[in-house]
Amino acid sequence: MKLTGAEILCQSLEHLGVKHIFGYPGGAILPVYDALGKSKLHHILVRHEQGATHMADGYARATGGVGVAMATSGPGATNMVTGIATAMLDSSPVVCITGQVGSKLLGSDAFQEIDITGITMPITKHNVIVTHAEDIARTVREAFIIANSGRPGPVLVDITKDAQQASAEFDWNASLPKLPPKRVRPSLDKTELDRAIELLNSAKRPLILAGHGIMISGAMRAFEQFVRAGQFHVAMTLLGIGCFPANDPLNLGMMGMHGEAWVNHAIQEADLLIAVGMRFDDRVTGDLRTYAKSARKIHIEIDRAEINKNVKVDAALVGDAREVLEQLLPHIEKKERAAWQNRITEMKGDSAVRDIQSLPDTGHLYAAHVINDLWKETGGDAIVVTDVGQHQMWEAQYYHHNRPRTLITSGGLGTMGFALPAAIGAKFAKPEADVWVVVGDGGFQMTMCELATIVQEKIKVNIAIINNGYLGMVRQWQEFFYDKRYVATPLVAPDFAALANAFGIRGERVTSRGDVTSTIRAARGSKESVLIDFRVEQEDSVYPMVPAGASLHEMIRRPHNPLVETAAEP
Ligand SMILES: Cc1cc2nc3c(=O)[nH]c(=O)nc-3n(C[C@H](O)[C@H](O)[C@H](O)COP(=O)(O)OP(=O)(O)OC[C@H]3O[C@@H](n4cnc5c(N)ncnc54)[C@H](O)[C@@H]3O)c2cc1C
Ligand SMILES: Cc1ncc(C[n+]2csc(CCOP(=O)(O)OP(=O)(O)O)c2C)c(N)n1
Ligand SMILES: [Mg+2]
């Protein structure tokens, strides 16, 4: 069957099971849009191409499948860069399709010509320019395989306009990927495996560091069996949250810069760390010279390049987390470790007294209250998509996720503006889910134009703005490390509720703790999207905090009197 390149692209995407494409049109991609109109694919018109990439990313993170974003050449493609980098740093499978000027014009500085494969080389897992219609089906097929195999990541396919317009024979079954033959999975190194088993069974103070790779691998069941078999305690990275139920007594919570104090102390006191699908990010380790000095380390990781990159390990098990855990499982001996358990209980007790939740209602509205109430009111069952900043850390601390892929957040790049579009993507992926955006007043202003996408697509996404009047996380650093010189962090914002109304979305404002639950409940009950502007304490800080470069146990703790000075009302 002879089709145009644009039609071949649309048919190929259908063959690959794609249902939704997040995109924005323009001259160099117009032939594809023309074909899209005749296809079964649902195109979601975004308001900015950055939004399209975050939506595709949110879609991918909510499902584990590939998310697809589309844009025109030049500025359309460059607007995608932040979203592509965000997906790259968090190993998210996104395929971006961009239009490119005609192949004869390449290199001539033609209108809206930009070398997007050159630009995105370091931030894609793979990218490619296609100049012939007959190469489109195979290339797109390869893009999907590469994006979502091994360690996932973004792939960009740049298609010249003439390739979209030319006709070619389309035979899906004949369009086979030309990828290097899949290496036969090397069996685990026997020496490493034996050493790991020996370490696992002889440890007195073991601790698992559970990461995003567990979810990517779909290893949740194998992981749970492994944890139970060894009665290991579990600490999670930010991106690992959800891989093991928060309400399980063996789950200690998040590690790292804003992790729970007892978790960080447990890491420093452990005699064995078992890292599973996590990459020892510097937000997790603090000063590497003093990191977990008394612990031997096992690293279960699919990407060999991660082994001994930041932390030197004693046993490296390179492979898919699920397969490795299944191999280890029969060898794990159940141990009673009363002394270690008692030590952890003791450390937890010490922290609870500082918890803001334990304090009487003083009339102050803390972000922690809002997030904890959101958790209670949604029964912990919502998909929460956060932005970047203090609210992101409070979400990680006060919303207790029991299920995988229910916290979607930008960890590695820490991209402000991620939450609203990523939540839209998650909603398309999981239409039945209760999707909540938890976002700061700063980050919201970066991509708030996507409110219009919500309205145009008639979807329901609830939005909780944690409005502290500051670029709060940066203000916190200025408070702690720059003698409270708040340069460029106080932030003027529009009346968010009125703004929502202007877009055709219901807007609410909450200023007191007593109104939090009822407003959340009403928002959940509403058929339409609701935006709630929570006016929270302006100068609260996230505790604990490991200052950048400090040792993991050197945490700044919440003062015993947590009431903060409230900045005067404007
Ligand atoms: C403001 C801010 C503060 C932060 N504070 C903290 C903090 O306090 N604590 C914290 O934990 N994080 C924090 N982060 C996030 C941090 O920067 C990292 O993004 C996070 O620690 C990475 O978690 P990860 O290693 O589990 O996931 P990723 O970075 O996604 O790494 C996943 C790893 O799993 C591997 N993998 C993938 N697939 C498989 C598979 N099938 N089998 C085995 N392995 C696989 C990958 O190769 C990779 O090495 C913060 C981020 C921001 C923006
Ligand atoms: C695109 C981008 N620019 C700058 C930063 C640096 N940064 C990290 S957190 C933060 C403040 C976020 O403020 P807000 O969205 O209001 O959230 P809050 O910390 O107040 O909860 C900034 C500016 C970033 N992470 N991303
Ligand atoms: Mg803020």
Coordinates of N, CA, C and O in Angstrom, one line a residue, residues 58-148:
G58 N 4.5 12.5 31.9 CA 3.6 12.2 32.9 C 2.8 10.9 32.5 O 2.5 10.0 33.3
Y59 N 2.5 10.9 31.2 CA 1.7 9.7 30.7 C 2.6 8.5 30.8 O 2.1 7.4 31.3
A60 N 3.9 8.6 30.5 CA 4.8 7.5 30.6 C 5.0 7.0 32.0 O 4.9 5.8 32.4
R61 N 5.1 8.0 32.9 CA 5.4 7.6 34.3 C 4.1 7.0 35.0 O 4.3 6.2 35.9
A62 N 2.9 7.4 34.5 CA 1.7 6.9 35.1 C 1.5 5.4 34.7 O 0.8 4.7 35.4
T63 N 2.0 5.1 33.5 CA 1.7 3.7 33.0 C 2.9 2.8 32.8 O 2.8 1.6 32.8
G64 N 4.1 3.4 32.6 CA 5.3 2.5 32.3 C 5.4 2.4 30.8 O 6.3 1.8 30.3
G65 N 4.4 2.9 30.0 CA 4.5 2.8 28.6 C 5.1 4.1 28.0 O 5.5 5.0 28.8
V66 N 5.2 4.2 26.7 CA 5.8 5.3 26.0 C 4.8 6.5 25.9 O 3.7 6.2 25.5
G67 N 5.2 7.7 26.2 CA 4.5 8.9 25.9 C 5.0 9.6 24.7 O 6.2 9.5 24.4
V68 N 4.1 10.2 23.9 CA 4.5 10.7 22.6 C 4.2 12.2 22.6 O 3.1 12.7 22.9
A69 N 5.2 13.0 22.2 CA 5.0 14.5 22.0 C 5.4 14.9 20.6 O 6.3 14.2 20.0
M70 N 4.8 15.9 20.1 CA 5.1 16.3 18.7 C 5.2 17.8 18.6 O 4.5 18.6 19.3
A71 N 6.1 18.3 17.8 CA 6.2 19.7 17.6 C 6.8 20.0 16.2 O 7.3 19.1 15.5
T72 N 6.7 21.3 15.8 CA 7.3 21.7 14.6 C 8.8 21.9 14.7 O 9.3 21.7 15.8
S73 N 9.4 22.4 13.6 CA 10.8 22.6 13.7 C 11.2 23.8 14.5 O 10.3 24.5 15.0
G74 N 12.4 24.2 14.5 CA 12.9 25.5 15.1 C 12.4 25.7 16.5 O 12.7 24.9 17.4
P75 N 11.6 26.8 16.7 CA 11.2 27.1 18.1 C 10.3 26.0 18.7 O 10.3 25.8 20.0
G76 N 9.5 25.3 17.9 CA 8.7 24.2 18.5 C 9.6 23.2 19.1 O 9.4 22.7 20.2
A77 N 10.6 22.8 18.3 CA 11.6 21.8 18.8 C 12.4 22.3 20.0 O 12.6 21.5 21.0
T78 N 12.9 23.5 19.9 CA 13.7 24.0 21.1 C 12.9 24.1 22.3 O 13.4 23.9 23.4
N79 N 11.6 24.4 22.2 CA 10.7 24.5 23.4 C 10.6 23.1 24.1 O 10.2 23.1 25.2
M80 N 11.0 22.1 23.4 CA 10.8 20.8 23.9 C 12.1 20.4 24.8 O 12.0 19.4 25.5
V81 N 13.1 21.2 24.7 CA 14.4 20.8 25.3 C 14.3 20.5 26.8 O 14.8 19.4 27.3
T82 N 13.7 21.4 27.5 CA 13.6 21.2 29.0 C 12.8 19.9 29.3 O 13.2 19.1 30.2
G83 N 11.8 19.6 28.6 CA 11.0 18.4 28.8 C 11.8 17.1 28.5 O 11.7 16.1 29.2
I84 N 12.6 17.2 27.4 CA 13.4 16.1 27.1 C 14.4 15.8 28.1 O 14.6 14.7 28.6
A85 N 15.1 16.9 28.6 CA 16.1 16.7 29.6 C 15.5 16.1 30.9 O 16.1 15.3 31.6
T86 N 14.3 16.6 31.2 CA 13.6 16.1 32.4 C 13.4 14.6 32.3 O 13.7 13.9 33.3
A87 N 12.9 14.2 31.2 CA 12.7 12.7 31.0 C 14.0 11.9 31.0 O 14.1 10.8 31.5
M88 N 15.1 12.5 30.5 CA 16.4 11.9 30.4 C 16.9 11.6 31.8 O 17.3 10.5 32.2
L89 N 16.8 12.6 32.6 CA 17.5 12.5 34.0 C 16.7 11.5 34.9 O 17.2 11.0 35.8
D90 N 15.4 11.3 34.6 CA 14.6 10.4 35.4 C 14.3 9.1 34.6 O 13.4 8.4 35.0
S91 N 15.0 8.8 33.6 CA 14.8 7.6 32.8 C 13.4 7.3 32.4 O 12.8 6.2 32.7
S92 N 12.8 8.3 31.8 CA 11.4 8.2 31.4 C 11.2 8.0 29.9 O 11.8 8.7 29.1
P93 N 10.4 7.0 29.5 CA 10.4 6.7 28.0 C 9.4 7.6 27.3 O 8.2 7.4 27.3
V94 N 10.0 8.6 26.6 CA 9.2 9.5 25.9 C 9.7 9.5 24.4 O 10.9 9.5 24.2
V95 N 8.8 9.5 23.4 CA 9.3 9.7 22.0 C 8.8 11.1 21.6 O 7.6 11.4 21.6
C96 N 9.7 11.9 21.1 CA 9.4 13.2 20.6 C 9.5 13.2 19.1 O 10.6 12.7 18.6
I97 N 8.5 13.7 18.4 CA 8.6 13.7 16.9 C 8.6 15.2 16.5 O 7.7 15.9 16.9
T98 N 9.6 15.6 15.8 CA 9.6 17.0 15.3 C 9.6 17.0 13.8 O 10.2 16.2 13.1
G99 N 9.0 18.1 13.3 CA 9.1 18.3 11.9 C 10.5 19.0 11.6 O 11.0 19.7 12.5
Q100 N 11.0 18.9 10.4 CA 12.2 19.5 10.0 C 12.0 20.1 8.6 O 11.2 19.6 7.8
V101 N 12.8 21.1 8.3 CA 12.7 21.7 7.0 C 13.1 20.7 5.9 O 13.6 19.6 6.2
G102 N 12.7 20.9 4.7 CA 13.0 20.0 3.6 C 14.5 19.6 3.5 O 15.3 20.4 3.8
S103 N 14.7 18.3 3.1 CA 16.1 17.9 3.2 C 17.1 18.7 2.3 O 18.2 18.8 2.6
K104 N 16.5 19.2 1.2 CA 17.4 20.0 0.3 C 17.8 21.3 1.0 O 18.8 22.0 0.6
L105 N 17.1 21.8 2.0 CA 17.4 23.0 2.7 C 18.2 22.9 3.9 O 18.7 23.8 4.5
L106 N 18.5 21.6 4.3 CA 19.2 21.4 5.5 C 20.6 22.0 5.5 O 21.3 21.9 4.4
G107 N 20.9 22.8 6.5 CA 22.2 23.4 6.6 C 22.3 24.8 5.9 O 23.3 25.4 5.8
S108 N 21.1 25.3 5.4 CA 21.1 26.6 4.7 C 20.5 27.7 5.6 O 20.2 28.8 5.1
D109 N 20.3 27.4 6.9 CA 19.7 28.4 7.8 C 18.3 28.8 7.3 O 17.9 29.9 7.2
A110 N 17.6 27.8 6.8 CA 16.2 28.0 6.3 C 15.3 28.5 7.4 O 15.7 28.3 8.6
F111 N 14.2 29.0 7.0 CA 13.2 29.5 8.0 C 12.9 28.3 9.0 O 12.5 27.2 8.6
Q112 N 13.0 28.6 10.3 CA 12.8 27.7 11.4 C 13.6 26.4 11.2 O 13.2 25.3 11.7
E113 N 14.8 26.5 10.7 CA 15.7 25.4 10.7 C 16.5 25.4 11.9 O 17.1 26.5 12.2
I114 N 16.5 24.4 12.7 CA 17.5 24.3 13.8 C 17.9 22.8 13.9 O 17.2 21.9 13.6
D115 N 19.2 22.6 14.3 CA 19.8 21.3 14.3 C 19.3 20.6 15.7 O 20.1 20.6 16.6
I116 N 18.1 20.2 15.7 CA 17.6 19.7 17.0 C 18.2 18.3 17.4 O 18.3 18.0 18.6
T117 N 18.7 17.6 16.4 CA 19.4 16.3 16.8 C 20.7 16.7 17.4 O 21.1 16.1 18.4
G118 N 21.3 17.7 16.9 CA 22.6 18.2 17.5 C 22.3 18.7 18.9 O 23.0 18.4 19.9
I119 N 21.3 19.5 19.1 CA 21.0 20.2 20.4 C 20.7 19.1 21.4 O 21.1 19.2 22.6
T120 N 19.9 18.1 21.0 CA 19.4 17.1 22.0 C 20.3 15.9 22.1 O 20.0 15.0 22.9
M121 N 21.4 15.9 21.4 CA 22.3 14.7 21.5 C 22.6 14.3 23.0 O 22.5 13.2 23.3
P122 N 23.0 15.3 23.8 CA 23.4 14.8 25.2 C 22.2 14.6 26.1 O 22.3 14.1 27.2
I123 N 21.0 14.9 25.7 CA 19.8 14.7 26.6 C 18.8 13.8 26.0 O 17.7 13.7 26.5
T124 N 19.2 13.0 25.0 CA 18.3 11.9 24.5 C 19.1 10.6 24.7 O 20.3 10.6 24.6
K125 N 18.3 9.5 24.8 CA 19.0 8.2 24.8 C 19.4 7.9 23.3 O 20.4 7.3 23.1
H126 N 18.6 8.4 22.4 CA 18.9 8.2 21.0 C 18.2 9.3 20.2 O 17.1 9.7 20.6
N127 N 18.8 9.8 19.1 CA 18.0 10.7 18.3 C 18.4 10.4 16.8 O 19.5 9.9 16.5
V128 N 17.5 10.8 15.9 CA 17.7 10.5 14.5 C 17.0 11.5 13.6 O 15.9 11.9 14.0
I129 N 17.6 11.8 12.5 CA 16.8 12.6 11.5 C 16.5 11.6 10.3 O 17.3 10.9 9.9
V130 N 15.2 11.8 9.9 CA 14.7 10.9 8.8 C 14.5 11.8 7.6 O 13.7 12.8 7.7
T131 N 15.0 11.4 6.4 CA 14.9 12.2 5.2 C 14.1 11.5 4.1 O 13.9 12.0 3.0
H132 N 13.8 10.2 4.4 CA 13.0 9.4 3.3 C 11.8 8.8 3.9 O 11.9 8.2 5.0
A133 N 10.7 8.9 3.2 CA 9.4 8.4 3.7 C 9.5 6.9 4.0 O 8.9 6.4 5.0
E134 N 10.3 6.2 3.2 CA 10.3 4.7 3.4 C 11.1 4.3 4.7 O 11.0 3.2 5.1
D135 N 11.8 5.3 5.3 CA 12.5 4.9 6.5 C 11.6 5.2 7.8 O 12.0 4.9 8.9
I136 N 10.5 5.9 7.6 CA 9.7 6.4 8.8 C 9.2 5.2 9.7 O 9.4 5.2 10.9
A137 N 8.6 4.2 9.1 CA 8.0 3.2 9.9 C 9.0 2.5 10.7 O 8.9 2.3 12.0
R138 N 10.1 2.1 10.1 CA 11.1 1.3 10.8 C 11.7 2.2 11.9 O 12.0 1.8 13.1
T139 N 12.0 3.5 11.6 CA 12.7 4.4 12.6 C 11.8 4.6 13.8 O 12.3 4.6 14.9
V140 N 10.5 4.8 13.5 CA 9.6 5.0 14.7 C 9.5 3.8 15.5 O 9.5 3.8 16.8
R141 N 9.5 2.6 14.9 CA 9.5 1.4 15.6 C 10.7 1.2 16.5 O 10.6 0.8 17.7
E142 N 11.8 1.6 15.9 CA 13.1 1.5 16.7 C 13.1 2.5 17.8 O 13.5 2.2 19.0
A143 N 12.5 3.7 17.6 CA 12.5 4.7 18.6 C 11.7 4.2 19.9 O 12.1 4.4 21.0
F144 N 10.6 3.5 19.6 CA 9.8 3.0 20.7 C 10.6 1.9 21.5 O 10.5 1.8 22.7
I145 N 11.2 1.0 20.8 CA 12.0 0.0 21.4 C 13.1 0.6 22.3 O 13.3 0.2 23.5
I146 N 13.8 1.5 21.7 CA 15.0 2.1 22.4 C 14.5 2.9 23.7 O 15.0 2.8 24.8
A147 N 13.4 3.6 23.5 CA 12.9 4.5 24.6 C 12.5 3.6 25.8 O 12.8 4.0 26.9
N148 N 12.0 2.4 25.6 CA 11.4 1.7 26.7 C 12.1 0.3 26.9 O 11.5 -0.6 27.4

